[in-house]
């Protein structure tokens, strides 16, 4: 089988970095490029961090693009309180030497979807959905050409991590999320309901640290840094590795379980702005628009991560 063509749209972020590394370590995936967006930190840092990660993996050939530097209709909200001032706080890594592409992320996404065979490219957004929604609005002809969107965002039973009801990626740009969830593209969602089950433990972090080369120790240091926030907030043993769930799903979907349901995005309420209103129990007549994942085999997930990252 030929490798599955993907574009990662991202705002690195330590867990975004692990998702990128997992994709680069997996020959089943053909990473056509990395599209950066403002989110965890401002755009200049997310575009820098994506290139740092590519060079860490020994892949300076990957093309990295900078996209939208703010949400469609709101001021940017960032998360340095979680990820540190650089977004990749932890082990100090050298500044990238590879070039940032001149082309805007949105133009790259549109051009790629028009060039590649219809239905052959999967989008993997693991930050706010600004770039994806902007591309859809600017070039509606690309929408039926998308094979699938597998995104990290939202929450339902786990409620919110940036407000009482909203997950960060959706909250940052709920108008963009509304466009993407309403586009009619096959959509798989990794909400907090599943990513909070992808928890690091001390044994899992030390397994990363013991890997040969630079990648494993870097991942362990990132985890050491950002898990302090989640352990304090949730009282958990470790921190969730949110974004790698998207890549793991593409590689081993049998690790995950969910339901095909209707998910709507709240854009008006002061109390629930950015909430993913998931009709888990199918109590409305709204048509299903998303595969909403709720469970995973955490041991299998971490075994996959450790095996693949050990290849880099």
mmCIF file of C-alpha atoms in Angstrom, residues 31-200:
data_model
loop_
_atom_site.group_PDB
_atom_site.id
_atom_site.type_symbol
_atom_site.label_atom_id
_atom_site.label_comp_id
_atom_site.label_asym_id
_atom_site.label_seq_id
_atom_site.Cartn_x
_atom_site.Cartn_y
_atom_site.Cartn_z
ATOM 1 C CA UNK A 31 3.798 14.167 5.349
ATOM 2 C CA UNK A 32 3.302 16.655 2.500
ATOM 3 C CA UNK A 33 4.037 19.645 4.714
ATOM 4 C CA UNK A 34 3.464 21.276 8.072
ATOM 5 C CA UNK A 35 1.101 24.233 8.280
ATOM 6 C CA UNK A 36 1.508 26.442 11.339
ATOM 7 C CA UNK A 37 -1.117 28.552 13.091
ATOM 8 C CA UNK A 38 -1.174 30.827 16.111
ATOM 9 C CA UNK A 39 -2.445 29.052 19.217
ATOM 10 C CA UNK A 40 -0.382 27.703 22.094
ATOM 11 C CA UNK A 41 2.054 30.530 21.353
ATOM 12 C CA UNK A 42 2.072 33.238 18.661
ATOM 13 C CA UNK A 43 2.685 32.320 15.024
ATOM 14 C CA UNK A 44 6.365 33.257 14.879
ATOM 15 C CA UNK A 45 7.072 30.735 17.637
ATOM 16 C CA UNK A 46 4.855 27.954 16.287
ATOM 17 C CA UNK A 47 6.581 28.229 12.886
ATOM 18 C CA UNK A 48 9.984 28.192 14.597
ATOM 19 C CA UNK A 49 9.067 25.248 16.815
ATOM 20 C CA UNK A 50 7.835 23.129 13.903
ATOM 21 C CA UNK A 51 11.228 23.531 12.223
ATOM 22 C CA UNK A 52 13.066 22.726 15.460
ATOM 23 C CA UNK A 53 11.104 19.468 15.643
ATOM 24 C CA UNK A 54 11.830 18.559 12.007
ATOM 25 C CA UNK A 55 15.545 19.118 12.562
ATOM 26 C CA UNK A 56 15.442 17.111 15.794
ATOM 27 C CA UNK A 57 14.036 14.228 13.737
ATOM 28 C CA UNK A 58 16.713 14.656 11.076
ATOM 29 C CA UNK A 59 14.123 15.790 8.520
ATOM 30 C CA UNK A 60 15.025 19.304 7.334
ATOM 31 C CA UNK A 61 13.500 18.338 3.988
ATOM 32 C CA UNK A 62 9.958 18.753 5.389
ATOM 33 C CA UNK A 63 8.392 21.996 4.206
ATOM 34 C CA UNK A 64 7.021 24.221 6.953
ATOM 35 C CA UNK A 65 4.587 27.065 6.251
ATOM 36 C CA UNK A 66 3.329 29.921 8.419
ATOM 37 C CA UNK A 67 -0.397 30.635 8.299
ATOM 38 C CA UNK A 68 -2.937 32.737 10.169
ATOM 39 C CA UNK A 69 -1.604 34.762 13.071
ATOM 40 C CA UNK A 70 -4.991 35.339 14.736
ATOM 41 C CA UNK A 71 -8.464 33.788 14.861
ATOM 42 C CA UNK A 72 -11.113 34.665 12.290
ATOM 43 C CA UNK A 73 -13.164 36.990 14.508
ATOM 44 C CA UNK A 74 -11.510 37.257 17.941
ATOM 45 C CA UNK A 75 -8.288 38.292 19.668
ATOM 46 C CA UNK A 76 -5.718 35.515 20.010
ATOM 47 C CA UNK A 77 -5.651 33.539 23.272
ATOM 48 C CA UNK A 78 -2.390 31.678 23.961
ATOM 49 C CA UNK A 79 -1.253 29.052 26.495
ATOM 50 C CA UNK A 80 2.226 29.926 27.706
ATOM 51 C CA UNK A 81 0.980 29.025 31.196
ATOM 52 C CA UNK A 82 0.989 25.403 30.019
ATOM 53 C CA UNK A 83 3.727 25.214 27.372
ATOM 54 C CA UNK A 84 6.158 27.876 28.575
ATOM 55 C CA UNK A 85 7.231 31.092 26.905
ATOM 56 C CA UNK A 86 8.678 29.318 23.854
ATOM 57 C CA UNK A 87 5.921 26.706 23.514
ATOM 58 C CA UNK A 88 8.640 24.028 23.652
ATOM 59 C CA UNK A 89 10.054 24.652 27.102
ATOM 60 C CA UNK A 90 12.017 21.689 28.405
ATOM 61 C CA UNK A 91 15.312 20.527 26.913
ATOM 62 C CA UNK A 92 17.043 23.441 25.197
ATOM 63 C CA UNK A 93 17.293 22.784 21.482
ATOM 64 C CA UNK A 94 19.168 24.783 18.838
ATOM 65 C CA UNK A 95 17.390 27.329 16.693
ATOM 66 C CA UNK A 96 16.428 25.906 13.303
ATOM 67 C CA UNK A 97 18.600 26.439 10.247
ATOM 68 C CA UNK A 98 16.056 25.176 7.701
ATOM 69 C CA UNK A 99 14.060 27.818 5.868
ATOM 70 C CA UNK A 100 10.456 28.715 6.500
ATOM 71 C CA UNK A 101 8.563 28.554 3.200
ATOM 72 C CA UNK A 102 7.496 31.850 1.667
ATOM 73 C CA UNK A 103 4.026 30.577 0.780
ATOM 74 C CA UNK A 104 1.190 31.164 3.273
ATOM 75 C CA UNK A 105 -0.202 28.007 4.906
ATOM 76 C CA UNK A 106 -3.685 28.627 3.540
ATOM 77 C CA UNK A 107 -2.367 28.861 -0.021
ATOM 78 C CA UNK A 108 -0.282 25.722 0.529
ATOM 79 C CA UNK A 109 -3.354 23.801 1.728
ATOM 80 C CA UNK A 110 -5.470 24.984 -1.208
ATOM 81 C CA UNK A 111 -2.760 24.331 -3.795
ATOM 82 C CA UNK A 112 -2.002 20.854 -2.414
ATOM 83 C CA UNK A 113 -5.637 19.753 -2.323
ATOM 84 C CA UNK A 114 -6.132 20.961 -5.904
ATOM 85 C CA UNK A 115 -2.941 19.268 -7.121
ATOM 86 C CA UNK A 116 -3.282 15.872 -5.453
ATOM 87 C CA UNK A 117 -5.911 13.365 -6.538
ATOM 88 C CA UNK A 118 -9.327 14.089 -5.082
ATOM 89 C CA UNK A 119 -9.868 12.147 -1.864
ATOM 90 C CA UNK A 120 -6.188 11.377 -1.358
ATOM 91 C CA UNK A 121 -5.134 13.946 1.283
ATOM 92 C CA UNK A 122 -6.018 13.832 4.977
ATOM 93 C CA UNK A 123 -5.808 16.993 7.062
ATOM 94 C CA UNK A 124 -4.586 16.615 10.646
ATOM 95 C CA UNK A 125 -5.289 19.844 12.566
ATOM 96 C CA UNK A 126 -3.913 19.760 16.097
ATOM 97 C CA UNK A 127 -4.279 23.462 16.917
ATOM 98 C CA UNK A 128 -6.978 26.070 16.365
ATOM 99 C CA UNK A 129 -8.801 25.512 13.078
ATOM 100 C CA UNK A 130 -8.160 28.969 11.608
ATOM 101 C CA UNK A 131 -6.030 27.860 8.647
ATOM 102 C CA UNK A 132 -8.384 25.034 7.667
ATOM 103 C CA UNK A 133 -11.528 27.165 7.878
ATOM 104 C CA UNK A 134 -9.899 30.027 5.989
ATOM 105 C CA UNK A 135 -8.875 27.664 3.193
ATOM 106 C CA UNK A 136 -12.430 26.304 3.003
ATOM 107 C CA UNK A 137 -13.921 29.788 2.875
ATOM 108 C CA UNK A 138 -11.441 31.010 0.283
ATOM 109 C CA UNK A 139 -11.623 27.924 -1.954
ATOM 110 C CA UNK A 140 -14.833 25.919 -1.425
ATOM 111 C CA UNK A 141 -13.847 23.621 -4.289
ATOM 112 C CA UNK A 142 -11.268 21.940 -2.025
ATOM 113 C CA UNK A 143 -13.860 20.719 0.474
ATOM 114 C CA UNK A 144 -15.009 17.607 -1.460
ATOM 115 C CA UNK A 145 -11.378 16.814 -2.295
ATOM 116 C CA UNK A 146 -10.416 16.213 1.367
ATOM 117 C CA UNK A 147 -10.180 12.516 2.221
ATOM 118 C CA UNK A 148 -10.759 13.041 5.951
ATOM 119 C CA UNK A 149 -10.031 15.475 8.746
ATOM 120 C CA UNK A 150 -8.631 13.935 11.939
ATOM 121 C CA UNK A 151 -8.384 16.667 14.553
ATOM 122 C CA UNK A 152 -7.564 17.157 18.196
ATOM 123 C CA UNK A 153 -10.111 19.423 19.810
ATOM 124 C CA UNK A 154 -13.244 19.653 21.865
ATOM 125 C CA UNK A 155 -14.602 17.841 24.877
ATOM 126 C CA UNK A 156 -17.906 16.661 26.212
ATOM 127 C CA UNK A 157 -17.862 14.454 29.307
ATOM 128 C CA UNK A 158 -14.461 15.856 30.301
ATOM 129 C CA UNK A 159 -15.869 19.394 29.906
ATOM 130 C CA UNK A 160 -13.314 22.184 29.400
ATOM 131 C CA UNK A 161 -9.631 22.814 29.999
ATOM 132 C CA UNK A 162 -9.505 26.563 29.220
ATOM 133 C CA UNK A 163 -13.044 27.443 30.391
ATOM 134 C CA UNK A 164 -15.513 25.305 32.340
ATOM 135 C CA UNK A 165 -17.001 24.040 29.056
ATOM 136 C CA UNK A 166 -14.455 24.573 26.271
ATOM 137 C CA UNK A 167 -11.268 22.854 25.134
ATOM 138 C CA UNK A 168 -8.441 25.197 24.135
ATOM 139 C CA UNK A 169 -8.143 24.554 20.371
ATOM 140 C CA UNK A 170 -11.858 25.062 19.756
ATOM 141 C CA UNK A 171 -12.135 27.978 22.175
ATOM 142 C CA UNK A 172 -9.355 29.954 20.486
ATOM 143 C CA UNK A 173 -11.294 30.081 17.198
ATOM 144 C CA UNK A 174 -14.854 28.793 17.590
ATOM 145 C CA UNK A 175 -15.974 30.460 14.346
ATOM 146 C CA UNK A 176 -13.344 28.462 12.457
ATOM 147 C CA UNK A 177 -14.436 25.277 14.212
ATOM 148 C CA UNK A 178 -18.048 25.935 13.239
ATOM 149 C CA UNK A 179 -17.020 26.172 9.578
ATOM 150 C CA UNK A 180 -14.991 22.952 9.705
ATOM 151 C CA UNK A 181 -17.588 20.926 11.601
ATOM 152 C CA UNK A 182 -20.262 22.122 9.178
ATOM 153 C CA UNK A 183 -18.312 21.454 5.979
ATOM 154 C CA UNK A 184 -19.546 17.898 5.414
ATOM 155 C CA UNK A 185 -16.030 16.415 5.287
ATOM 156 C CA UNK A 186 -15.520 13.011 6.964
ATOM 157 C CA UNK A 187 -14.418 14.107 10.415
ATOM 158 C CA UNK A 188 -12.788 12.244 13.294
ATOM 159 C CA UNK A 189 -12.454 14.148 16.566
ATOM 160 C CA UNK A 190 -9.994 13.450 19.396
ATOM 161 C CA UNK A 191 -11.577 15.350 22.309
ATOM 162 C CA UNK A 192 -10.361 15.566 25.881
ATOM 163 C CA UNK A 193 -12.647 12.597 26.570
ATOM 164 C CA UNK A 194 -10.059 10.357 24.910
ATOM 165 C CA UNK A 195 -6.830 12.353 25.221
ATOM 166 C CA UNK A 196 -7.162 12.485 29.008
ATOM 167 C CA UNK A 197 -6.796 8.703 28.891
ATOM 168 C CA UNK A 198 -3.435 9.031 27.096
ATOM 169 C CA UNK A 199 -1.702 9.869 30.376
ATOM 170 C CA UNK A 200 2.017 9.808 30.885
#
